[in-house]
Every structure is written in structure tokens, then in C-alpha cells.
PDB file of C-alpha atoms in Angstrom:
ATOM      1  CA  UNK A   1      -9.069  20.769  18.569  1.00  0.00           C
ATOM      2  CA  UNK A   2     -10.123  19.979  15.830  1.00  0.00           C
ATOM      3  CA  UNK A   3      -9.769  22.780  14.855  1.00  0.00           C
ATOM      4  CA  UNK A   4      -6.133  23.464  15.636  1.00  0.00           C
ATOM      5  CA  UNK A   5      -6.151  19.910  14.385  1.00  0.00           C
ATOM      6  CA  UNK A   6      -6.340  21.212  11.033  1.00  0.00           C
ATOM      7  CA  UNK A   7      -3.949  24.917  11.677  1.00  0.00           C
ATOM      8  CA  UNK A   8      -1.177  22.571  12.581  1.00  0.00           C
ATOM      9  CA  UNK A   9      -1.584  20.703   9.439  1.00  0.00           C
ATOM     10  CA  UNK A  10      -1.644  23.242   7.048  1.00  0.00           C
ATOM     11  CA  UNK A  11       1.324  24.763   8.740  1.00  0.00           C
ATOM     12  CA  UNK A  12       2.867  21.494   8.728  1.00  0.00           C
ATOM     13  CA  UNK A  13       2.297  21.271   4.611  1.00  0.00           C
ATOM     14  CA  UNK A  14       3.120  24.871   3.165  1.00  0.00           C
ATOM     15  CA  UNK A  15       6.567  23.963   5.271  1.00  0.00           C
ATOM     16  CA  UNK A  16       7.146  21.462   3.508  1.00  0.00           C
ATOM     17  CA  UNK A  17       5.908  22.486   0.188  1.00  0.00           C
ATOM     18  CA  UNK A  18       8.426  26.138   0.317  1.00  0.00           C
ATOM     19  CA  UNK A  19      10.581  23.867   2.158  1.00  0.00           C
ATOM     20  CA  UNK A  20      11.817  21.882  -0.914  1.00  0.00           C
ATOM     21  CA  UNK A  21       9.709  20.851  -3.670  1.00  0.00           C
ATOM     22  CA  UNK A  22      10.225  17.618  -3.954  1.00  0.00           C
ATOM     23  CA  UNK A  23       7.202  16.728  -1.267  1.00  0.00           C
ATOM     24  CA  UNK A  24       4.601  18.805  -3.073  1.00  0.00           C
ATOM     25  CA  UNK A  25       5.515  16.027  -6.833  1.00  0.00           C
ATOM     26  CA  UNK A  26       5.420  13.451  -3.250  1.00  0.00           C
ATOM     27  CA  UNK A  27       2.050  14.797  -1.712  1.00  0.00           C
ATOM     28  CA  UNK A  28      -0.031  14.501  -5.585  1.00  0.00           C
ATOM     29  CA  UNK A  29       1.689  11.573  -6.286  1.00  0.00           C
ATOM     30  CA  UNK A  30       0.637   9.409  -3.000  1.00  0.00           C
ATOM     31  CA  UNK A  31      -2.585  11.559  -3.123  1.00  0.00           C
ATOM     32  CA  UNK A  32      -2.963  10.004  -6.779  1.00  0.00           C
ATOM     33  CA  UNK A  33      -2.217   6.815  -5.885  1.00  0.00           C
ATOM     34  CA  UNK A  34      -4.066   6.224  -2.764  1.00  0.00           C
ATOM     35  CA  UNK A  35      -7.587   6.925  -4.441  1.00  0.00           C
ATOM     36  CA  UNK A  36      -6.556   5.581  -7.840  1.00  0.00           C
ATOM     37  CA  UNK A  37      -6.333   2.137  -5.168  1.00  0.00           C
ATOM     38  CA  UNK A  38      -9.806   3.051  -2.911  1.00  0.00           C
ATOM     39  CA  UNK A  39     -11.486   2.938  -6.242  1.00  0.00           C
ATOM     40  CA  UNK A  40     -10.199  -0.097  -7.737  1.00  0.00           C
ATOM     41  CA  UNK A  41     -10.493  -1.803  -4.118  1.00  0.00           C
ATOM     42  CA  UNK A  42     -14.110  -0.930  -4.387  1.00  0.00           C
ATOM     43  CA  UNK A  43     -14.598  -1.742  -8.270  1.00  0.00           C
ATOM     44  CA  UNK A  44     -13.305  -5.296  -7.841  1.00  0.00           C
ATOM     45  CA  UNK A  45     -14.900  -6.134  -5.062  1.00  0.00           C
ATOM     46  CA  UNK A  46     -18.288  -4.361  -6.980  1.00  0.00           C
ATOM     47  CA  UNK A  47     -16.802  -6.806  -9.754  1.00  0.00           C
ATOM     48  CA  UNK A  48     -16.053 -10.097  -8.360  1.00  0.00           C
ATOM     49  CA  UNK A  49     -19.777  -9.819  -5.884  1.00  0.00           C
ATOM     50  CA  UNK A  50     -21.852  -9.420  -8.800  1.00  0.00           C
ATOM     51  CA  UNK A  51     -19.579 -13.092  -9.936  1.00  0.00           C
ATOM     52  CA  UNK A  52     -21.172 -14.250  -6.778  1.00  0.00           C
ATOM     53  CA  UNK A  53     -24.280 -13.730  -7.059  1.00  0.00           C
ATOM     54  CA  UNK A  54     -24.523 -15.541  -9.956  1.00  0.00           C
ATOM     55  CA  UNK A  55     -22.900 -18.434  -8.479  1.00  0.00           C
ATOM     56  CA  UNK A  56     -24.584 -18.626  -5.469  1.00  0.00           C
ATOM     57  CA  UNK A  57     -28.148 -21.111  -7.075  1.00  0.00           C
ATOM     58  CA  UNK A  58     -24.798 -23.410  -9.182  1.00  0.00           C
ATOM     59  CA  UNK A  59     -24.149 -25.437  -5.623  1.00  0.00           C
ATOM     60  CA  UNK A  60     -24.086 -28.949  -6.952  1.00  0.00           C
ATOM     61  CA  UNK A  61     -20.823 -28.477  -9.171  1.00  0.00           C
ATOM     62  CA  UNK A  62     -17.922 -29.460  -7.596  1.00  0.00           C
ATOM     63  CA  UNK A  63     -14.730 -26.199  -5.563  1.00  0.00           C
ATOM     64  CA  UNK A  64     -12.803 -26.609  -8.388  1.00  0.00           C
ATOM     65  CA  UNK A  65     -14.728 -25.869 -11.205  1.00  0.00           C
ATOM     66  CA  UNK A  66     -16.815 -23.211  -9.582  1.00  0.00           C
ATOM     67  CA  UNK A  67     -13.313 -21.289  -9.430  1.00  0.00           C
ATOM     68  CA  UNK A  68     -12.918 -21.656 -12.928  1.00  0.00           C
ATOM     69  CA  UNK A  69     -16.856 -20.483 -12.743  1.00  0.00           C
ATOM     70  CA  UNK A  70     -16.121 -17.820 -11.155  1.00  0.00           C
ATOM     71  CA  UNK A  71     -11.914 -16.724 -12.798  1.00  0.00           C
ATOM     72  CA  UNK A  72     -13.708 -16.663 -17.168  1.00  0.00           C
ATOM     73  CA  UNK A  73     -16.406 -14.290 -15.682  1.00  0.00           C
ATOM     74  CA  UNK A  74     -14.079 -12.242 -14.101  1.00  0.00           C
ATOM     75  CA  UNK A  75     -11.969 -12.459 -17.283  1.00  0.00           C
ATOM     76  CA  UNK A  76     -15.106 -10.870 -19.165  1.00  0.00           C
ATOM     77  CA  UNK A  77     -16.365  -7.968 -16.485  1.00  0.00           C
ATOM     78  CA  UNK A  78     -15.150  -4.427 -17.418  1.00  0.00           C
ATOM     79  CA  UNK A  79     -15.752  -3.669 -13.706  1.00  0.00           C
ATOM     80  CA  UNK A  80     -12.798  -5.915 -12.448  1.00  0.00           C
ATOM     81  CA  UNK A  81     -10.288  -5.144 -15.152  1.00  0.00           C
ATOM     82  CA  UNK A  82     -11.520  -1.405 -14.178  1.00  0.00           C
ATOM     83  CA  UNK A  83     -10.322  -1.913 -11.216  1.00  0.00           C
ATOM     84  CA  UNK A  84      -7.119  -4.305 -11.869  1.00  0.00           C
ATOM     85  CA  UNK A  85      -6.345  -1.105 -14.038  1.00  0.00           C
ATOM     86  CA  UNK A  86      -6.587   0.685 -11.405  1.00  0.00           C
ATOM     87  CA  UNK A  87      -4.544  -1.220  -8.874  1.00  0.00           C
ATOM     88  CA  UNK A  88      -1.573  -1.625 -11.723  1.00  0.00           C
ATOM     89  CA  UNK A  89      -1.663   2.871 -12.034  1.00  0.00           C
ATOM     90  CA  UNK A  90      -1.069   2.798  -7.797  1.00  0.00           C
ATOM     91  CA  UNK A  91       1.461   0.572  -7.612  1.00  0.00           C
ATOM     92  CA  UNK A  92       3.209   1.919 -10.740  1.00  0.00           C
ATOM     93  CA  UNK A  93       2.212   5.398  -8.982  1.00  0.00           C
ATOM     94  CA  UNK A  94       3.446   3.972  -5.315  1.00  0.00           C
ATOM     95  CA  UNK A  95       6.870   3.003  -7.223  1.00  0.00           C
ATOM     96  CA  UNK A  96       7.877   6.050  -8.835  1.00  0.00           C
ATOM     97  CA  UNK A  97       7.637   7.923  -5.445  1.00  0.00           C
ATOM     98  CA  UNK A  98       9.404   4.778  -3.828  1.00  0.00           C
ATOM     99  CA  UNK A  99      12.675   5.840  -6.668  1.00  0.00           C
ATOM    100  CA  UNK A 100      12.664   9.462  -4.583  1.00  0.00           C
ATOM    101  CA  UNK A 101      11.001   8.987  -1.350  1.00  0.00           C
ATOM    102  CA  UNK A 102      11.624   6.692   1.659  1.00  0.00           C
ATOM    103  CA  UNK A 103       9.818   3.038   2.272  1.00  0.00           C
ATOM    104  CA  UNK A 104       9.489   4.218   5.577  1.00  0.00           C
ATOM    105  CA  UNK A 105       7.483   7.611   4.722  1.00  0.00           C
ATOM    106  CA  UNK A 106       5.627   5.779   2.153  1.00  0.00           C
ATOM    107  CA  UNK A 107       4.234   3.179   2.969  1.00  0.00           C
ATOM    108  CA  UNK A 108       2.519   4.732   6.609  1.00  0.00           C
ATOM    109  CA  UNK A 109       1.310   7.667   4.247  1.00  0.00           C
ATOM    110  CA  UNK A 110      -0.343   5.455   2.174  1.00  0.00           C
ATOM    111  CA  UNK A 111      -2.280   3.872   5.216  1.00  0.00           C
ATOM    112  CA  UNK A 112      -4.121   7.326   4.260  1.00  0.00           C
ATOM    113  CA  UNK A 113      -7.352   5.035   2.126  1.00  0.00           C
ATOM    114  CA  UNK A 114      -8.317   2.584   5.169  1.00  0.00           C
ATOM    115  CA  UNK A 115      -9.382   5.828   6.264  1.00  0.00           C
ATOM    116  CA  UNK A 116     -10.699   6.836   3.033  1.00  0.00           C
ATOM    117  CA  UNK A 117     -12.312   3.441   2.696  1.00  0.00           C
ATOM    118  CA  UNK A 118     -13.505   4.277   5.933  1.00  0.00           C
ATOM    119  CA  UNK A 119     -15.340   7.459   4.882  1.00  0.00           C
ATOM    120  CA  UNK A 120     -16.589   5.738   1.734  1.00  0.00           C
ATOM    121  CA  UNK A 121     -18.295   3.566   3.225  1.00  0.00           C
ATOM    122  CA  UNK A 122     -20.016   5.379   5.291  1.00  0.00           C
ATOM    123  CA  UNK A 123     -20.991   8.910   2.157  1.00  0.00           C
ATOM    124  CA  UNK A 124     -21.353   6.070  -0.225  1.00  0.00           C
ATOM    125  CA  UNK A 125     -22.662   2.710   0.398  1.00  0.00           C
ATOM    126  CA  UNK A 126     -24.260   3.827   3.645  1.00  0.00           C
ATOM    127  CA  UNK A 127     -22.505   1.285   6.019  1.00  0.00           C
ATOM    128  CA  UNK A 128     -22.491   1.655   9.258  1.00  0.00           C
ATOM    129  CA  UNK A 129     -19.533   2.481  10.856  1.00  0.00           C
ATOM    130  CA  UNK A 130     -18.497   1.781  14.807  1.00  0.00           C
ATOM    131  CA  UNK A 131     -17.274   3.930  17.047  1.00  0.00           C
ATOM    132  CA  UNK A 132     -13.280   1.555  17.219  1.00  0.00           C
ATOM    133  CA  UNK A 133     -13.321   1.955  13.552  1.00  0.00           C
ATOM    134  CA  UNK A 134     -14.145   5.758  13.860  1.00  0.00           C
ATOM    135  CA  UNK A 135     -11.449   6.197  16.632  1.00  0.00           C
ATOM    136  CA  UNK A 136      -9.286   3.861  14.241  1.00  0.00           C
ATOM    137  CA  UNK A 137      -9.138   5.821  11.270  1.00  0.00           C
ATOM    138  CA  UNK A 138      -8.560   9.276  13.339  1.00  0.00           C
ATOM    139  CA  UNK A 139      -5.668   7.272  15.361  1.00  0.00           C
ATOM    140  CA  UNK A 140      -4.102   6.827  11.420  1.00  0.00           C
ATOM    141  CA  UNK A 141      -4.821  10.410   9.923  1.00  0.00           C
ATOM    142  CA  UNK A 142      -2.674  11.463  13.817  1.00  0.00           C
ATOM    143  CA  UNK A 143       0.262   9.051  12.405  1.00  0.00           C
ATOM    144  CA  UNK A 144       0.352  10.186   8.505  1.00  0.00           C
ATOM    145  CA  UNK A 145      -0.020  13.752   9.826  1.00  0.00           C
ATOM    146  CA  UNK A 146       3.564  13.208  12.479  1.00  0.00           C
ATOM    147  CA  UNK A 147       4.734  10.849   9.908  1.00  0.00           C
ATOM    148  CA  UNK A 148       4.377  13.590   7.072  1.00  0.00           C
ATOM    149  CA  UNK A 149       6.093  16.216   9.317  1.00  0.00           C
ATOM    150  CA  UNK A 150       9.101  14.214   9.124  1.00  0.00           C
ATOM    151  CA  UNK A 151      10.315  14.815   5.721  1.00  0.00           C
ATOM    152  CA  UNK A 152      10.424  12.667   2.716  1.00  0.00           C
ATOM    153  CA  UNK A 153      13.952  11.278   2.049  1.00  0.00           C
ATOM    154  CA  UNK A 154      16.275  10.383   4.937  1.00  0.00           C
ATOM    155  CA  UNK A 155      19.552  12.321   2.516  1.00  0.00           C
ATOM    156  CA  UNK A 156      20.209  12.620  -1.012  1.00  0.00           C
ATOM    157  CA  UNK A 157      24.136  11.720  -1.043  1.00  0.00           C
ATOM    158  CA  UNK A 158      22.391   8.245   0.894  1.00  0.00           C
ATOM    159  CA  UNK A 159      20.042   8.779  -2.780  1.00  0.00           C
ATOM    160  CA  UNK A 160      22.703   8.823  -4.682  1.00  0.00           C
ATOM    161  CA  UNK A 161      25.159   6.272  -3.275  1.00  0.00           C
ATOM    162  CA  UNK A 162      21.960   3.612  -3.898  1.00  0.00           C
ATOM    163  CA  UNK A 163      21.707   4.970  -8.003  1.00  0.00           C
ATOM    164  CA  UNK A 164      25.000   4.471  -8.616  1.00  0.00           C
ATOM    165  CA  UNK A 165      24.776   0.893  -6.671  1.00  0.00           C
ATOM    166  CA  UNK A 166      27.961   1.625  -3.973  1.00  0.00           C
ATOM    167  CA  UNK A 167      26.125   0.322  -1.148  1.00  0.00           C
ATOM    168  CA  UNK A 168      27.718  -2.884   0.580  1.00  0.00           C
TER     169      UNK A 168
ATOM    170  CA  UNK B   1      -0.171 -24.135  12.749  1.00  0.00           C
ATOM    171  CA  UNK B   2      -0.572 -23.592   9.334  1.00  0.00           C
ATOM    172  CA  UNK B   3      -2.415 -19.751   9.492  1.00  0.00           C
ATOM    173  CA  UNK B   4       0.063 -18.678  11.408  1.00  0.00           C
ATOM    174  CA  UNK B   5       2.767 -19.825   9.521  1.00  0.00           C
ATOM    175  CA  UNK B   6       0.771 -17.897   6.517  1.00  0.00           C
ATOM    176  CA  UNK B   7      -0.108 -15.068   8.343  1.00  0.00           C
ATOM    177  CA  UNK B   8       4.270 -15.045   8.959  1.00  0.00           C
ATOM    178  CA  UNK B   9       4.754 -15.674   5.475  1.00  0.00           C
ATOM    179  CA  UNK B  10       1.711 -12.650   4.198  1.00  0.00           C
ATOM    180  CA  UNK B  11       3.268 -10.038   6.673  1.00  0.00           C
ATOM    181  CA  UNK B  12       7.387 -10.513   5.895  1.00  0.00           C
ATOM    182  CA  UNK B  13       6.590 -11.316   1.313  1.00  0.00           C
ATOM    183  CA  UNK B  14       5.275  -8.424   1.674  1.00  0.00           C
ATOM    184  CA  UNK B  15       8.009  -6.608   3.825  1.00  0.00           C
ATOM    185  CA  UNK B  16      10.736  -8.688   1.817  1.00  0.00           C
ATOM    186  CA  UNK B  17       8.785  -7.024  -1.498  1.00  0.00           C
ATOM    187  CA  UNK B  18       8.391  -3.222  -0.278  1.00  0.00           C
ATOM    188  CA  UNK B  19      11.777  -2.634   0.793  1.00  0.00           C
ATOM    189  CA  UNK B  20      13.602  -4.179  -2.487  1.00  0.00           C
ATOM    190  CA  UNK B  21      11.262  -2.927  -4.620  1.00  0.00           C
ATOM    191  CA  UNK B  22      12.267   0.366  -3.320  1.00  0.00           C
ATOM    192  CA  UNK B  23      15.852  -1.059  -3.573  1.00  0.00           C
ATOM    193  CA  UNK B  24      15.361  -1.363  -7.206  1.00  0.00           C
ATOM    194  CA  UNK B  25      13.533   2.480  -8.193  1.00  0.00           C
ATOM    195  CA  UNK B  26      16.089   3.718  -5.981  1.00  0.00           C
ATOM    196  CA  UNK B  27      19.165   2.289  -8.387  1.00  0.00           C
ATOM    197  CA  UNK B  28      17.159   3.063 -11.091  1.00  0.00           C
ATOM    198  CA  UNK B  29      17.136   6.122  -9.698  1.00  0.00           C
ATOM    199  CA  UNK B  30      14.773   9.846  -8.520  1.00  0.00           C
ATOM    200  CA  UNK B  31      11.710   9.917 -12.021  1.00  0.00           C
ATOM    201  CA  UNK B  32      11.633  13.935 -12.544  1.00  0.00           C
ATOM    202  CA  UNK B  33      10.164  13.790 -16.311  1.00  0.00           C
ATOM    203  CA  UNK B  34       6.615  13.436 -17.853  1.00  0.00           C
ATOM    204  CA  UNK B  35       8.009  12.850 -20.907  1.00  0.00           C
ATOM    205  CA  UNK B  36       6.413   9.139 -22.390  1.00  0.00           C
ATOM    206  CA  UNK B  37       9.409   7.997 -24.081  1.00  0.00           C
ATOM    207  CA  UNK B  38      11.034   8.724 -21.128  1.00  0.00           C
ATOM    208  CA  UNK B  39       8.436   6.969 -18.403  1.00  0.00           C
ATOM    209  CA  UNK B  40       8.357   3.466 -20.390  1.00  0.00           C
ATOM    210  CA  UNK B  41      11.786   3.428 -20.722  1.00  0.00           C
ATOM    211  CA  UNK B  42      12.022   4.252 -17.384  1.00  0.00           C
ATOM    212  CA  UNK B  43       9.027   1.147 -17.098  1.00  0.00           C
ATOM    213  CA  UNK B  44      11.825  -1.309 -18.854  1.00  0.00           C
ATOM    214  CA  UNK B  45      14.585  -0.233 -16.560  1.00  0.00           C
ATOM    215  CA  UNK B  46      12.110  -1.205 -13.914  1.00  0.00           C
ATOM    216  CA  UNK B  47      10.859  -4.581 -15.164  1.00  0.00           C
ATOM    217  CA  UNK B  48      14.545  -5.843 -16.238  1.00  0.00           C
ATOM    218  CA  UNK B  49      15.866  -4.835 -13.058  1.00  0.00           C
ATOM    219  CA  UNK B  50      16.861  -7.131  -9.733  1.00  0.00           C
ATOM    220  CA  UNK B  51      16.199  -5.906  -6.979  1.00  0.00           C
ATOM    221  CA  UNK B  52      12.595  -4.544  -8.779  1.00  0.00           C
ATOM    222  CA  UNK B  53      11.954  -8.212  -9.740  1.00  0.00           C
ATOM    223  CA  UNK B  54      12.422  -9.512  -5.980  1.00  0.00           C
ATOM    224  CA  UNK B  55      10.682  -7.723  -4.557  1.00  0.00           C
ATOM    225  CA  UNK B  56       8.225  -8.110  -6.824  1.00  0.00           C
ATOM    226  CA  UNK B  57       8.237 -11.657  -6.129  1.00  0.00           C
ATOM    227  CA  UNK B  58       8.042 -11.427  -2.367  1.00  0.00           C
ATOM    228  CA  UNK B  59       4.908  -9.479  -2.955  1.00  0.00           C
ATOM    229  CA  UNK B  60       3.128 -12.022  -5.090  1.00  0.00           C
ATOM    230  CA  UNK B  61       3.777 -14.705  -1.933  1.00  0.00           C
ATOM    231  CA  UNK B  62       3.005 -12.209  -0.106  1.00  0.00           C
ATOM    232  CA  UNK B  63      -0.477 -12.108  -1.906  1.00  0.00           C
ATOM    233  CA  UNK B  64      -1.099 -15.815  -1.812  1.00  0.00           C
ATOM    234  CA  UNK B  65      -0.208 -16.616   1.384  1.00  0.00           C
ATOM    235  CA  UNK B  66      -3.200 -13.912   2.063  1.00  0.00           C
ATOM    236  CA  UNK B  67      -5.522 -16.023   0.253  1.00  0.00           C
ATOM    237  CA  UNK B  68      -4.792 -18.915   1.792  1.00  0.00           C
ATOM    238  CA  UNK B  69      -5.115 -17.354   4.695  1.00  0.00           C
ATOM    239  CA  UNK B  70      -8.113 -17.071   3.762  1.00  0.00           C
ATOM    240  CA  UNK B  71      -8.783 -19.729   3.591  1.00  0.00           C
ATOM    241  CA  UNK B  72      -8.687 -21.074   6.814  1.00  0.00           C
ATOM    242  CA  UNK B  73      -8.915 -18.219   8.739  1.00  0.00           C
ATOM    243  CA  UNK B  74     -11.058 -15.122   8.584  1.00  0.00           C
ATOM    244  CA  UNK B  75     -10.689 -11.770   7.482  1.00  0.00           C
ATOM    245  CA  UNK B  76     -11.638 -10.098  10.764  1.00  0.00           C
ATOM    246  CA  UNK B  77      -8.268 -11.877  12.539  1.00  0.00           C
ATOM    247  CA  UNK B  78      -6.243 -11.860   9.038  1.00  0.00           C
ATOM    248  CA  UNK B  79      -6.303  -8.044   8.291  1.00  0.00           C
ATOM    249  CA  UNK B  80      -5.461  -6.827  11.800  1.00  0.00           C
ATOM    250  CA  UNK B  81      -2.381  -9.384  11.932  1.00  0.00           C
ATOM    251  CA  UNK B  82      -1.050  -8.235   9.320  1.00  0.00           C
ATOM    252  CA  UNK B  83      -1.264  -4.084  10.415  1.00  0.00           C
ATOM    253  CA  UNK B  84       2.834  -5.645  12.560  1.00  0.00           C
ATOM    254  CA  UNK B  85       4.161  -5.291   8.676  1.00  0.00           C
ATOM    255  CA  UNK B  86       3.777  -0.909   9.153  1.00  0.00           C
ATOM    256  CA  UNK B  87       6.344  -1.713  11.880  1.00  0.00           C
ATOM    257  CA  UNK B  88       8.469  -4.853  10.157  1.00  0.00           C
ATOM    258  CA  UNK B  89       8.641  -2.867   6.559  1.00  0.00           C
ATOM    259  CA  UNK B  90      10.322   0.506   8.493  1.00  0.00           C
ATOM    260  CA  UNK B  91      12.731  -1.630  10.844  1.00  0.00           C
ATOM    261  CA  UNK B  92      13.695  -3.487   7.017  1.00  0.00           C
ATOM    262  CA  UNK B  93      13.773   0.587   5.625  1.00  0.00           C
ATOM    263  CA  UNK B  94      16.374   0.695   8.746  1.00  0.00           C
ATOM    264  CA  UNK B  95      18.511  -2.419   8.220  1.00  0.00           C
ATOM    265  CA  UNK B  96      18.719  -3.220   4.353  1.00  0.00           C
ATOM    266  CA  UNK B  97      17.778   0.576   3.241  1.00  0.00           C
ATOM    267  CA  UNK B  98      19.582   2.633   5.763  1.00  0.00           C
ATOM    268  CA  UNK B  99      16.799   4.702   5.934  1.00  0.00           C
ATOM    269  CA  UNK B 100      16.904   7.421   9.349  1.00  0.00           C
ATOM    270  CA  UNK B 101      13.727   7.761  11.421  1.00  0.00           C
ATOM    271  CA  UNK B 102      12.706   9.928  13.277  1.00  0.00           C
ATOM    272  CA  UNK B 103      11.383   9.743  16.687  1.00  0.00           C
ATOM    273  CA  UNK B 104       7.892  11.427  15.648  1.00  0.00           C
ATOM    274  CA  UNK B 105       8.244   8.700  12.168  1.00  0.00           C
ATOM    275  CA  UNK B 106       8.487   6.099  14.841  1.00  0.00           C
ATOM    276  CA  UNK B 107       5.719   7.684  16.789  1.00  0.00           C
ATOM    277  CA  UNK B 108       3.316   7.806  13.181  1.00  0.00           C
ATOM    278  CA  UNK B 109       4.271   4.499  12.452  1.00  0.00           C
ATOM    279  CA  UNK B 110       3.052   3.242  15.780  1.00  0.00           C
ATOM    280  CA  UNK B 111       0.310   5.485  15.811  1.00  0.00           C
ATOM    281  CA  UNK B 112      -0.921   3.977  11.798  1.00  0.00           C
ATOM    282  CA  UNK B 113      -0.171   0.198  12.756  1.00  0.00           C
ATOM    283  CA  UNK B 114      -2.292   0.643  16.009  1.00  0.00           C
ATOM    284  CA  UNK B 115      -5.025   2.010  14.050  1.00  0.00           C
ATOM    285  CA  UNK B 116      -5.183   0.172  11.137  1.00  0.00           C
ATOM    286  CA  UNK B 117      -5.810  -3.012  13.511  1.00  0.00           C
ATOM    287  CA  UNK B 118      -8.583  -0.759  14.939  1.00  0.00           C
ATOM    288  CA  UNK B 119     -10.038  -0.532  12.344  1.00  0.00           C
ATOM    289  CA  UNK B 120      -9.873  -4.023  10.872  1.00  0.00           C
ATOM    290  CA  UNK B 121     -10.885  -6.040  14.010  1.00  0.00           C
ATOM    291  CA  UNK B 122     -14.191  -7.791  13.828  1.00  0.00           C
ATOM    292  CA  UNK B 123     -16.961  -6.005  14.706  1.00  0.00           C
ATOM    293  CA  UNK B 124     -19.097  -7.452  16.971  1.00  0.00           C
ATOM    294  CA  UNK B 125     -17.268  -8.568  20.324  1.00  0.00           C
TER     295      UNK B 125
END
């Protein structure tokens, strides 16, 4: 079954690529966006967790000063900066894809990032992943496959109409 | 009650943000250059585009509502609840952006929505 799915996926992909070159560009941009987001999330989490560990034995201070302290420390952490930078890269790529592709295509496609997160947690952080979470990852993958077969953009005329601002 | 309202803001703000950003980017037109100067010009056009900025504003509302919701509720409740935003955003794209959503695309979006909810539900029953 897995092999069928893989074959199905690769034919769908090659059909798309030959049908119009625009989908190749979309694939490259969206995959880069997803990787940037996953890495950014991991770095941001790592950076922020490191701060919490420092603050844990400082329970006497009020919550306002606690937050202030965390903010100051976050600004000094290269990990937090790098994570934030990667999330900005994600948003730039996501917006770029939206300049030619449908939102109803781009949004579910980027949901593949959830699957990447589960896989990364399993392989790199040796997290325990429950069967239900694996099932969730599988269902998302199927969903993204369905969406990827539906074409990148609805119609070219519509895009041009919006670009010239005559809608409504 | 307040947390329900905040989660609603997370979902609606996020969807409105995505729709407005898409609208703005479609107005700017397809990006098909790798030239740095050209890309810089597109960047300036984006951050001065009214719809794009409105989108970023809604995304900020969504993000701060998310932080607020996390103060009141567990992440394991907030995260699955926001998975419905895939459907809401698609409805927005259908009506405000006039995107055509085929059967297979709807099926895919529903699967993604269910999958995200399953993924983010708490591990302990």
C-alpha cells in the first residue's frame, strides 16, 4: 500500500512538473518555507527553554520583572535571533508563493510542516510518538497529497484581474 | 467564556490575515525574478501595500490572542481547536478571493484539518 502511495505520489508530481513549470517553482519555494519554519520553531524553542532554566531558581521576583528579564535574555540569545530570522524567511517565502498560487493550495501544503516536526522529534530528539500522533501525521500527508493534485492556481485571468485591481 | 472568545480571535484573525496577505500579494503580481534589486523593490511594494499590511495586522491580533489563550488554557486544548482554521481560511479564500476549490482539494483540506487535530490532542487520555 505504501509503495502504491509512493508511485501515485511520484506520477502526480511528474505530471504536475510537465504540465506547467510554475508548479516546480511552487514546490521549491514551499519546501524551503516548510524547512525554514520547522528549523525556526526548533531553534526558538531551544533558545526560550534555555532562558527558563536560568530563571527557575529566581522565584521571588514578580511576574512583570520575570517577563522583562526573559525578554532581555531572549534579545541576547543568538539561538532566539536565528530562530526568529528563519521564521521571517518562512513568512517571506510563504508570501512569495501567494503571489502566484491559491491560498487554498498554499495553506494546506504548508501543513506538511507538522509531519516534519513529528519526524524530527522522533529521529533527532528521540521523543516518544504515540500511535494517534503517527495516524495524524499520516492523515496530514494524505491530505497534502490530495491538495497537491488539485493544481497550484485557479485561473490566470483571475490573477490578472486582481493584479489590476478591478475586482468588485 | 473569555478563552472561547480568544480562540475565536486566534482562528478568525489568522484566517483574515491569510486572506488579506494573499490579496495584497496577488495585487503585487507573480514574483518570477531572482534579481536582488528587483526582489528588494517587491519587498518595498509589499510592506506598503494596504491589503498586505491589514493582513499582517490581523496575524498579529491572532498571535497575541494565542498567547492570551495560552495563559488561560493548555496548549493541548488551544492547538487542536485552531486546526479548524484550515476550513475557515478555505471558505474565506472561496468567497473573498474567488478561488475555485475542487472536490479533491476540499478532501485534502478536510484530511489536513483532521490530521492536525489528531496530532495536537493531548497524549494522556
